[in-house]
Coordinates of C-alpha atoms in Angstrom, one line a residue:
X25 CA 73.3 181.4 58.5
X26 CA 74.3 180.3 61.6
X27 CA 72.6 176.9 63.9
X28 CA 72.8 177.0 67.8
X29 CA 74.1 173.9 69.6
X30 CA 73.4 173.2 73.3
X31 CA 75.7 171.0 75.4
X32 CA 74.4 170.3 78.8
X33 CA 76.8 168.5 80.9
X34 CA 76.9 166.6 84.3
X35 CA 79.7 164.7 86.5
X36 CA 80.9 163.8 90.1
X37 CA 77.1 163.2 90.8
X38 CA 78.5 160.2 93.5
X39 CA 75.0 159.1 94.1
X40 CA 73.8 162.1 96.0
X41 CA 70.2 161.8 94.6
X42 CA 68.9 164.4 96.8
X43 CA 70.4 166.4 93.6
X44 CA 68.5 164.6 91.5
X45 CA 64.7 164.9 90.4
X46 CA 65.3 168.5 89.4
X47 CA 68.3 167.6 87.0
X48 CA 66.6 165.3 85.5
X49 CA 63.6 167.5 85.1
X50 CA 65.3 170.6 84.2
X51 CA 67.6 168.4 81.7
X52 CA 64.2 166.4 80.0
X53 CA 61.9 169.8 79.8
X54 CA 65.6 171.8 78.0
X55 CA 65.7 169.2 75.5
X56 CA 62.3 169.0 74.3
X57 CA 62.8 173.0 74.4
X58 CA 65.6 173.0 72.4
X59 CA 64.2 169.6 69.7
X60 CA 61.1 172.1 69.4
X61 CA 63.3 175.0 68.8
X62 CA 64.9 172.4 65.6
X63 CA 68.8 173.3 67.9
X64 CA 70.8 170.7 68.2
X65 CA 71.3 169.7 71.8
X66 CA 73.5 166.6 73.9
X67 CA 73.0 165.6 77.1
X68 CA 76.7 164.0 78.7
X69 CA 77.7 162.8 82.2
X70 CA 81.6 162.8 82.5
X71 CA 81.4 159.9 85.4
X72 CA 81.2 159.2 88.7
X73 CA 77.6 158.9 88.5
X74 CA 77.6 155.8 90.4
X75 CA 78.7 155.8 94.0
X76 CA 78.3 153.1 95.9
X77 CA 78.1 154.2 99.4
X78 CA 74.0 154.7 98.3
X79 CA 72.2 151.5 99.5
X80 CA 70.6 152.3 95.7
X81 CA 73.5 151.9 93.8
X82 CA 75.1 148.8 96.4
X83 CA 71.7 146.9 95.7
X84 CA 71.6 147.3 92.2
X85 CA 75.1 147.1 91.5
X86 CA 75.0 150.6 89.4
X87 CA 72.2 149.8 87.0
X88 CA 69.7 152.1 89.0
X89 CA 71.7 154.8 88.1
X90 CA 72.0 154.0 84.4
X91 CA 67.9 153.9 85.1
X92 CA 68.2 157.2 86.1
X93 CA 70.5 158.5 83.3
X94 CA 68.4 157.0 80.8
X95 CA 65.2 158.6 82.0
X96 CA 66.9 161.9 81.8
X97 CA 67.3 160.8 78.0
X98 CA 71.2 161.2 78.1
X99 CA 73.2 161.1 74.8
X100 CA 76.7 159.7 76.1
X101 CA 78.6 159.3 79.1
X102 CA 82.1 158.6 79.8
X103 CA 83.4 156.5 83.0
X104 CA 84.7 157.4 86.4
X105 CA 87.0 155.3 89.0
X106 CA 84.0 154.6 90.9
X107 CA 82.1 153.0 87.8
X108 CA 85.5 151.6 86.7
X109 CA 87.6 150.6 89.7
X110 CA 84.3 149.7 92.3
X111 CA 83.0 146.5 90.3
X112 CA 84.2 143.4 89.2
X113 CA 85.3 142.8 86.1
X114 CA 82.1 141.2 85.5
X115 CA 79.8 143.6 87.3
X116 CA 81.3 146.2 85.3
X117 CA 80.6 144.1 81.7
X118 CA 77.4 144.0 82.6
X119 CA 76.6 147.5 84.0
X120 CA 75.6 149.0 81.0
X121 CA 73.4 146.2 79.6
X122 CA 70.3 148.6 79.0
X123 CA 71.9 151.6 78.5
X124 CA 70.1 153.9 76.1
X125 CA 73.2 155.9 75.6
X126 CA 76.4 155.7 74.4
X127 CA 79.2 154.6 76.7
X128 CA 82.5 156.4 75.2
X129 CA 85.7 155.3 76.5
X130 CA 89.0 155.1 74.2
X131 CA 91.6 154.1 77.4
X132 CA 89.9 150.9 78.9
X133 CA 90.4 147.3 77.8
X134 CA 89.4 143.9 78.2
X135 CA 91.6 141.3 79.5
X136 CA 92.1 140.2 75.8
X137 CA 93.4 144.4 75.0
X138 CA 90.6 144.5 73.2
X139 CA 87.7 147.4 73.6
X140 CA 84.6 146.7 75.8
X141 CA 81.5 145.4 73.7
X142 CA 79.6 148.2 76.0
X143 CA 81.8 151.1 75.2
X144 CA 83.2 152.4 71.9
X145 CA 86.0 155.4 71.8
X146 CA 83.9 158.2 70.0
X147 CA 81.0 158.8 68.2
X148 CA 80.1 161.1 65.8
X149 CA 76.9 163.1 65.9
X150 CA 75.4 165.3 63.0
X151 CA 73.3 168.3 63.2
X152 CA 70.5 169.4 61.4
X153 CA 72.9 171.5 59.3
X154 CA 75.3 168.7 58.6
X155 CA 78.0 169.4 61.5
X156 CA 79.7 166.5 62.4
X157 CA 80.9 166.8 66.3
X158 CA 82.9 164.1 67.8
X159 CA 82.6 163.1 71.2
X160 CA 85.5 160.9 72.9
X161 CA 85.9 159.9 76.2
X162 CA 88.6 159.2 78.5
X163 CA 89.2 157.9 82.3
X164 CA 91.7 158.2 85.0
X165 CA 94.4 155.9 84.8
X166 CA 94.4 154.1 87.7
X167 CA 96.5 151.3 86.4
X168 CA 97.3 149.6 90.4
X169 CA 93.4 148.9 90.3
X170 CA 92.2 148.1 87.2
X171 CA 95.0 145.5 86.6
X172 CA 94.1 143.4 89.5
X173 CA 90.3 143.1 88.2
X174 CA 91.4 142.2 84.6
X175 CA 91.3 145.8 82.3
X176 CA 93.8 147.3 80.6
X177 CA 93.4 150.3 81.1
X178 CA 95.9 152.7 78.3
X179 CA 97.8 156.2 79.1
X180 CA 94.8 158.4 77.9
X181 CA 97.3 161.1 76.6
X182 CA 98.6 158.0 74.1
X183 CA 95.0 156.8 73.4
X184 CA 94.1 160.6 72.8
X185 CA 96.7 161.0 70.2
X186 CA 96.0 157.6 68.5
X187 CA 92.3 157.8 68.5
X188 CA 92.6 161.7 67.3
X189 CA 93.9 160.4 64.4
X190 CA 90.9 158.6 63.5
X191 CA 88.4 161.5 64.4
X192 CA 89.5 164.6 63.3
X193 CA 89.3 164.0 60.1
X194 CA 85.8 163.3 59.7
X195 CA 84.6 166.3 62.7
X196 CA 84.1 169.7 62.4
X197 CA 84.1 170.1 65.9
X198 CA 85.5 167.5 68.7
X199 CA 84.4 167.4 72.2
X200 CA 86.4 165.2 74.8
X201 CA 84.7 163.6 77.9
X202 CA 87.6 163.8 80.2
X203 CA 87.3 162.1 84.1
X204 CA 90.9 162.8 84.1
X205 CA 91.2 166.5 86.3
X206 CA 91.6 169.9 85.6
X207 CA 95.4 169.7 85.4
X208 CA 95.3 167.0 82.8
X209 CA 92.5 169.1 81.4
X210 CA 94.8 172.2 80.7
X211 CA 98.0 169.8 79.6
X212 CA 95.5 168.5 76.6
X213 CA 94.2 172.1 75.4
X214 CA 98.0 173.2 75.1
X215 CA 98.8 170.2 73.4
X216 CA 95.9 168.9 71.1
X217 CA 94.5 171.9 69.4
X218 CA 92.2 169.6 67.2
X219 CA 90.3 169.6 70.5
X220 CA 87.6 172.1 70.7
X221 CA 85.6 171.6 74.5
X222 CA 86.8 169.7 76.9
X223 CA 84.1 169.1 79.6
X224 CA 85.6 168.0 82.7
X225 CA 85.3 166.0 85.9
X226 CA 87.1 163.6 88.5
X227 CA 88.9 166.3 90.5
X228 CA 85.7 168.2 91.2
X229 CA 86.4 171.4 90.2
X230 CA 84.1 174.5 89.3
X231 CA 84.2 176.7 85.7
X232 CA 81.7 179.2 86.5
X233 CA 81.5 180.1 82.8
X234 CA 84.3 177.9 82.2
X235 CA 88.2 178.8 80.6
X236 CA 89.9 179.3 77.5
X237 CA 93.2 177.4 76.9
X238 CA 94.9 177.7 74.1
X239 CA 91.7 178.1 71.9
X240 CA 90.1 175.2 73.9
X241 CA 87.3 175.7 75.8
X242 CA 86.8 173.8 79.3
X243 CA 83.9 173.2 81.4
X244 CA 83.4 171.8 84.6
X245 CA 80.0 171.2 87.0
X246 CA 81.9 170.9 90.8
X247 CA 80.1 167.7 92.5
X248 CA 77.3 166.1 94.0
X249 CA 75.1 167.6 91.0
X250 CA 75.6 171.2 92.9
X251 CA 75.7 172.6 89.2
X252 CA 74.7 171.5 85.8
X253 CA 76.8 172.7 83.1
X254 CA 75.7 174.4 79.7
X255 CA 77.7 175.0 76.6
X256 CA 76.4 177.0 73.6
X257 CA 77.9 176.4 70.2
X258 CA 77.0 178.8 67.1
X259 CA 78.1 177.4 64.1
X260 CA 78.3 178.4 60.5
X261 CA 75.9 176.9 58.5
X262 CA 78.2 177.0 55.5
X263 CA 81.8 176.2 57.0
X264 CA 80.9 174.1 59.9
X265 CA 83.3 176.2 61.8
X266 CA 82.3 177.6 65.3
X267 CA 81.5 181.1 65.4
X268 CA 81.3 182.1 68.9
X269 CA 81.1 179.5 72.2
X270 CA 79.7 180.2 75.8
X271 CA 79.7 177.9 79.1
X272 CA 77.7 178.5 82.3
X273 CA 76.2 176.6 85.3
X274 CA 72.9 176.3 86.8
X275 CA 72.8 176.2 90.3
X276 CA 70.6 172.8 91.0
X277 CA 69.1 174.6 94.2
X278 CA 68.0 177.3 91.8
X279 CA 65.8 174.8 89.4
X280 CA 62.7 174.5 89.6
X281 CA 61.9 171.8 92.2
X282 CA 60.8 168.4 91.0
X283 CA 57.2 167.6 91.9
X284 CA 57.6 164.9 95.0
X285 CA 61.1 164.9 94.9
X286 CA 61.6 164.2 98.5
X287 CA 59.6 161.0 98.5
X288 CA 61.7 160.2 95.1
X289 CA 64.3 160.4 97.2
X290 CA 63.0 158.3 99.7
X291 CA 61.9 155.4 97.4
X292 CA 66.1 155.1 95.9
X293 CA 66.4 155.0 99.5
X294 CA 64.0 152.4 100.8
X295 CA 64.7 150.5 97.4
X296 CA 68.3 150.2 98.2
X297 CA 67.6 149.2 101.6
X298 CA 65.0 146.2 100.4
X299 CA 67.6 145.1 98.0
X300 CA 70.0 144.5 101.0
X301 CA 67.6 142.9 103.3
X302 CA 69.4 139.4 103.2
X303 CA 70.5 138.3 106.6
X304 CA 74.1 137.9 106.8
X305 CA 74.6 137.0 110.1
X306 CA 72.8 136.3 113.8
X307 CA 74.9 138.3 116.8
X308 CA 74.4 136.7 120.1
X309 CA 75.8 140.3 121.8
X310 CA 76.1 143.8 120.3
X311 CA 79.5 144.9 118.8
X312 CA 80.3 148.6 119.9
X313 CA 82.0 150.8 117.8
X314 CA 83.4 153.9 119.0
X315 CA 85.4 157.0 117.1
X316 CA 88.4 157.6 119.4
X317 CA 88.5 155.1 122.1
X318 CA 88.8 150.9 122.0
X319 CA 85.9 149.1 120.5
X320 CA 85.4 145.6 119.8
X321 CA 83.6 145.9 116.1
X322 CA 86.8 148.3 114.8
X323 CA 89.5 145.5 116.4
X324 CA 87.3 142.9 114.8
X325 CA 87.7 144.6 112.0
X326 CA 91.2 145.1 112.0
X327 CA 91.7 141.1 113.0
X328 CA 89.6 140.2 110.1
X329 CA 92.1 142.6 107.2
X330 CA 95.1 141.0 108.8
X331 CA 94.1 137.3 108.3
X332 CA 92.4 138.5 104.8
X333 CA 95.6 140.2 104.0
X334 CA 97.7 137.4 105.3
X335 CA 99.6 140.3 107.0
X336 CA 102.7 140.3 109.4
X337 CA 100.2 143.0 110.9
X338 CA 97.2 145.9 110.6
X339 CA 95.6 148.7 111.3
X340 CA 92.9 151.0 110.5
X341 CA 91.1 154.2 111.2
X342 CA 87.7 153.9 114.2
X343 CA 86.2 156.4 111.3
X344 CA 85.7 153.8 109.0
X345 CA 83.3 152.4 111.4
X346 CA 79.9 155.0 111.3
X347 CA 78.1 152.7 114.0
X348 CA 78.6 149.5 115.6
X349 CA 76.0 146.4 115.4
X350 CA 73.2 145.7 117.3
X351 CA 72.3 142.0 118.9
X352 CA 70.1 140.2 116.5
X353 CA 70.1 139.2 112.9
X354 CA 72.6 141.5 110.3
X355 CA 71.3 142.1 106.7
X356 CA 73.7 143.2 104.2
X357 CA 71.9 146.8 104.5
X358 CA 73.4 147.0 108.2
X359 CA 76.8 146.4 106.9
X360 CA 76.4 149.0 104.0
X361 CA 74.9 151.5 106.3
X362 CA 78.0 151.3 109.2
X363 CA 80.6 150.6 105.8
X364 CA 79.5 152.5 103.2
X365 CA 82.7 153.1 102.2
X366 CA 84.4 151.9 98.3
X367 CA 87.9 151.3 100.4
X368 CA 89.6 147.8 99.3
X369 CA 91.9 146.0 101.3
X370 CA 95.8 146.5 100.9
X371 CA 98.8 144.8 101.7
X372 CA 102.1 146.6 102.0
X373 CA 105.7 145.5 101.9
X374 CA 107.8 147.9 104.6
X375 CA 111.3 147.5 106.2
X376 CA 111.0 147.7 110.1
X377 CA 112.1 151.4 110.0
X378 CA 109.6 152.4 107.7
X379 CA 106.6 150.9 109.4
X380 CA 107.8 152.1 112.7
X381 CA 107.2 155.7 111.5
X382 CA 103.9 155.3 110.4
X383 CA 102.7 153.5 113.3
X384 CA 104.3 156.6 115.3
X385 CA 102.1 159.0 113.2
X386 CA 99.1 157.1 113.9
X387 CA 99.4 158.2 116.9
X388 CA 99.2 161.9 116.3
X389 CA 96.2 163.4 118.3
X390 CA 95.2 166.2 115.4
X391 CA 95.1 163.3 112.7
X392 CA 92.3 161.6 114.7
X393 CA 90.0 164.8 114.5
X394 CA 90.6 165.6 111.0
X395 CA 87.7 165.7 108.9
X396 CA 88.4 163.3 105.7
X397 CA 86.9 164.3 102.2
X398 CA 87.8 161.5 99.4
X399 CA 90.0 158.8 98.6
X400 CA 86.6 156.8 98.9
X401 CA 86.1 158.0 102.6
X402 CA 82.6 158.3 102.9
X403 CA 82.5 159.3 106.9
X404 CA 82.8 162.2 109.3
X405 CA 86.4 161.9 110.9
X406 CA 89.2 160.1 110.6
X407 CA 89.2 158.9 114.5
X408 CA 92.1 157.2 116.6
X409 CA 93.2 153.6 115.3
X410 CA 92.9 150.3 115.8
X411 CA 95.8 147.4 115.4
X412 CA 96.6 144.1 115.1
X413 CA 99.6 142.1 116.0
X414 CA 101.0 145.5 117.5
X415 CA 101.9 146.7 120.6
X416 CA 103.5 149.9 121.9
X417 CA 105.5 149.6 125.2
X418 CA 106.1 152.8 127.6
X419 CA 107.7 155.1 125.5
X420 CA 107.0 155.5 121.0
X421 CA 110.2 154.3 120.6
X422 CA 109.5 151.1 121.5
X423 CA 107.2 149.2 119.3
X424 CA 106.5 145.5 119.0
X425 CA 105.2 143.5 116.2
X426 CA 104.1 139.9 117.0
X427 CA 105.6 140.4 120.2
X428 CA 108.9 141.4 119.1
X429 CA 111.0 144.5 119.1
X430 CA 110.5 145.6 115.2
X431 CA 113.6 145.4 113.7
X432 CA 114.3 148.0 111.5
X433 CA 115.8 145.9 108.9
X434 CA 113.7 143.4 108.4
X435 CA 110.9 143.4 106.1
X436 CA 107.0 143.4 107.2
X437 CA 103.6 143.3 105.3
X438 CA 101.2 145.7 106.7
X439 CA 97.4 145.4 106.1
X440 CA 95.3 148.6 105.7
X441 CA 93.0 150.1 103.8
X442 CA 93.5 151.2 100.4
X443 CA 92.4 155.1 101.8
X444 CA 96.6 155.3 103.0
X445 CA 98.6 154.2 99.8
X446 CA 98.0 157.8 98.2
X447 CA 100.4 159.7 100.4
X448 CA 98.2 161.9 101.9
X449 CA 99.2 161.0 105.4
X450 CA 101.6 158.6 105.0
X451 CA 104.3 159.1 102.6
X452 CA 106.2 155.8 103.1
X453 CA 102.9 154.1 102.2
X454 CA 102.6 155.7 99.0
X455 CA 106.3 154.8 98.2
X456 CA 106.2 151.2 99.6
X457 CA 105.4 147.6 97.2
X458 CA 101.5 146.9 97.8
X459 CA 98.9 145.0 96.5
X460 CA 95.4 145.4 96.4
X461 CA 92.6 142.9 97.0
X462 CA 90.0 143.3 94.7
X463 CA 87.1 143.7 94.3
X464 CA 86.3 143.2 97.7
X465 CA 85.6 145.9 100.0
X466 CA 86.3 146.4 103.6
X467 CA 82.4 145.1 104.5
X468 CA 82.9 141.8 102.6
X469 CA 86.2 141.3 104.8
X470 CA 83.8 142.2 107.9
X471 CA 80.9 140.0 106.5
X472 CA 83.6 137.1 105.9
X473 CA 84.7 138.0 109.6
X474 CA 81.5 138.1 111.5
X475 CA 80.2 134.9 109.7
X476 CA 83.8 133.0 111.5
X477 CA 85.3 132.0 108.3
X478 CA 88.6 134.0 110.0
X479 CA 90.0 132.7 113.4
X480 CA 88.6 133.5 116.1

């Protein structure tokens, strides 16, 4: 005898709630299918559910979209760096208050190294038939970010291990929640063979009907709630072992459509946008912001990061910047809507040789037309850049910080946003001593800025 267990999976939904009436419909009606069908079924996100360039998620600080996952009547999630490295420590405490699901997370802790009253390492489910399935979760290890907001946050390999030790014993089958990528993925199914499934997220990849490695199976749902993911478990009855295991994806633009969802849509929206109605500011003339040539909202910008920063000097990208500000009163929902960006501030140590070569690449004509995807970019183009307290005279060779020849042995702090410590177009950056300032975002240094609590 043999019982049928669904898994239905979710991740990298980053707010886009267009996606979302039909998930949550096709999720709600499979369950009740399956509880009527006495199969055991789970519902789990695997993070990044919360995004919060969506005024929805800004205003409510997250807990819309716990809202959202417990209407969808979600068994467990696991965090992502958005829900883990885009909130204060406190924000964060408090972000699964009314959770009707379980929060697993065996790599995060407090500031006292002790485990989050919201969040436990695993749980243990039973079936009908008696199987015992264990679900752990685990989250990137961001360790620059979350030690500047208070967590300790644990190699998840190590935690793995240790908490494994713990579980296995008392699962028949174990199922990890991993916002970790697909290459950390594959390095845990050839390493921990007590691991069964290992539904993935984080670097948004796509398991069509997912992959076997080393006995373990993986799945994976893309992002933006493109796909939901589906794993079917037969066990038997008698041994608890499983018998055979599938994975597959729906197509979200192939479920049935949600009755009204476009007006669903609409009210996040709106909701979101009444949330950040508070005036922040009165402008007595509008503040332009333009892509690739000089704009005053992008230098004011800049100005405000270097004083933040307490920088030698700055720059940043015109891209960050979707649209500039009107004349008249600013709400919060203005700010959000031209910075919707989860980019913190960032302060880096650089000899005078190293920063001249990455001002010299900003000036690189194809970099200002590339399209960004990630690293919390949430706008069109990267554009041309904007700096403070630098100067370039008639040839790239000579460069001037301050008003002074940069001397390539001397030691500057840049300001900039956290989008260029990763390497991805600046290697030195990625290399260099920084420090980031956190939590606030690059619209709290602009809402500090416009409000004169900078120079002027």
């Amino acid at each position: 005898m043999k019982e049928i267990i669904h898994i239905y999976h979710t991740n990298d939904l980053h707010s886009h709630f267009e996606n979302w009436p039909r998930i949550r419909d096709f999720l709600r009606k499979r369950k009740q299918w399956h509880k009527e069908a006495e199969d055991g079924v789970f519902l789990f996100d695997i993070g990044d559910h919360v995004d919060r360039w969506h005024p929805f998620s800004e205003g409510t600080l997250g807990k819309g979209n716990v809202e959202l996952l417990n209407e969808a009547g979600f068994d467990a999630v696991t965090i992502g760096n958005n829900e883990g490295i885009t909130f204060s420590y406190e924000e964060l405490n408090d972000l699964y208050e009314n959770a009707k699901f379980d929060v697993l997370l065996a790599n995060l802790y407090t500031r006292d190294h002790k485990l989050p009253k919201w969040a436990k390492p695993y749980k243990i489910y039973e079936t009908k038939s008696g199987c015992k399935i264990g679900v752990i979760g685990l989250t990137a290890h961001f360790a620059p970010f979350y030690k500047p907001l208070g967590w300790n946050i644990y190699s998840p390999m190590d935690q793995l291990s240790f908490w494994l030790k713990e579980l296995a014993p008392q699962s028949d089958v174990i199922v990890l929640l991993s916002h970790l990528g697909i290459r950390d993925d594959e390095w845990i199914a050839g390493k921990f063979k007590e691991v069964d499934i290992i539904l993935g997220a984080h670097t948004h990849h796509i398991l069509h009907e997912g992959i076997e490695v080393n006995g373990t199976l993986l799945g994976a749902g893309g992002k933006h709630g493109n796909y939901v993911g589906h794993i079917i478990l037969e066990i038997d009855a008698q041994t608890k072992r499983i018998a055979s295991r599938k994975a597959q994806l729906y197509e979200q633009d192939r479920l049935p459509a949600s009755v009204d969802e476009g007006h669903q849509v609409q009210a996040w929206h709106e909701k979101g946008q009444e949330l950040l109605g508070g005036q922040v500011v009165y402008l007595e003339s509008e503040l332009e912001a333009d892509w690739f040539l000089p704009s005053s909202l992008p230098q004011l910008l800049s100005d405000g990061i270097l004083e933040w920063c307490e920088a030698d000097c700055a720059f940043l990208n015109n891209g960050l910047l979707l649209e500039g500000l009107k004349k008249g009163d600013v709400t919060r929902y203005d700010i959000h809507r031209i910075l919707p960006h989860p980019i913190n501030p960032c302060v880096i140590t650089l000899t005078g040789a190293e920063i001249k070569e990455v001002l010299k690449a900003t000036r690189d004509e194809e970099l200002h037309h590339l399209q960004v995807k990630g690293l919390g970019f949430r706008g069109k183009v990267m554009g041309g850049f904007t700096y403070s307290e630098v100067s370039f005279g008639k040839d790239i060779q000579h460069i001037y910080i301050r008003g002074e020849l940069i001397d390539p042995h001397k030691t500057y702090k840049l300001a900039t946003s956290d989008m260029f410590t990763f390497g991805h177009f600046f290697p030195e950056l990625q290399r260099a001593e920084k420090h980031y300032f956190m939590p606030e975002f690059l619209r709290d240094v602009l809402i500090w800025k416009l409000n004169g609590r900078g120079s002027s």
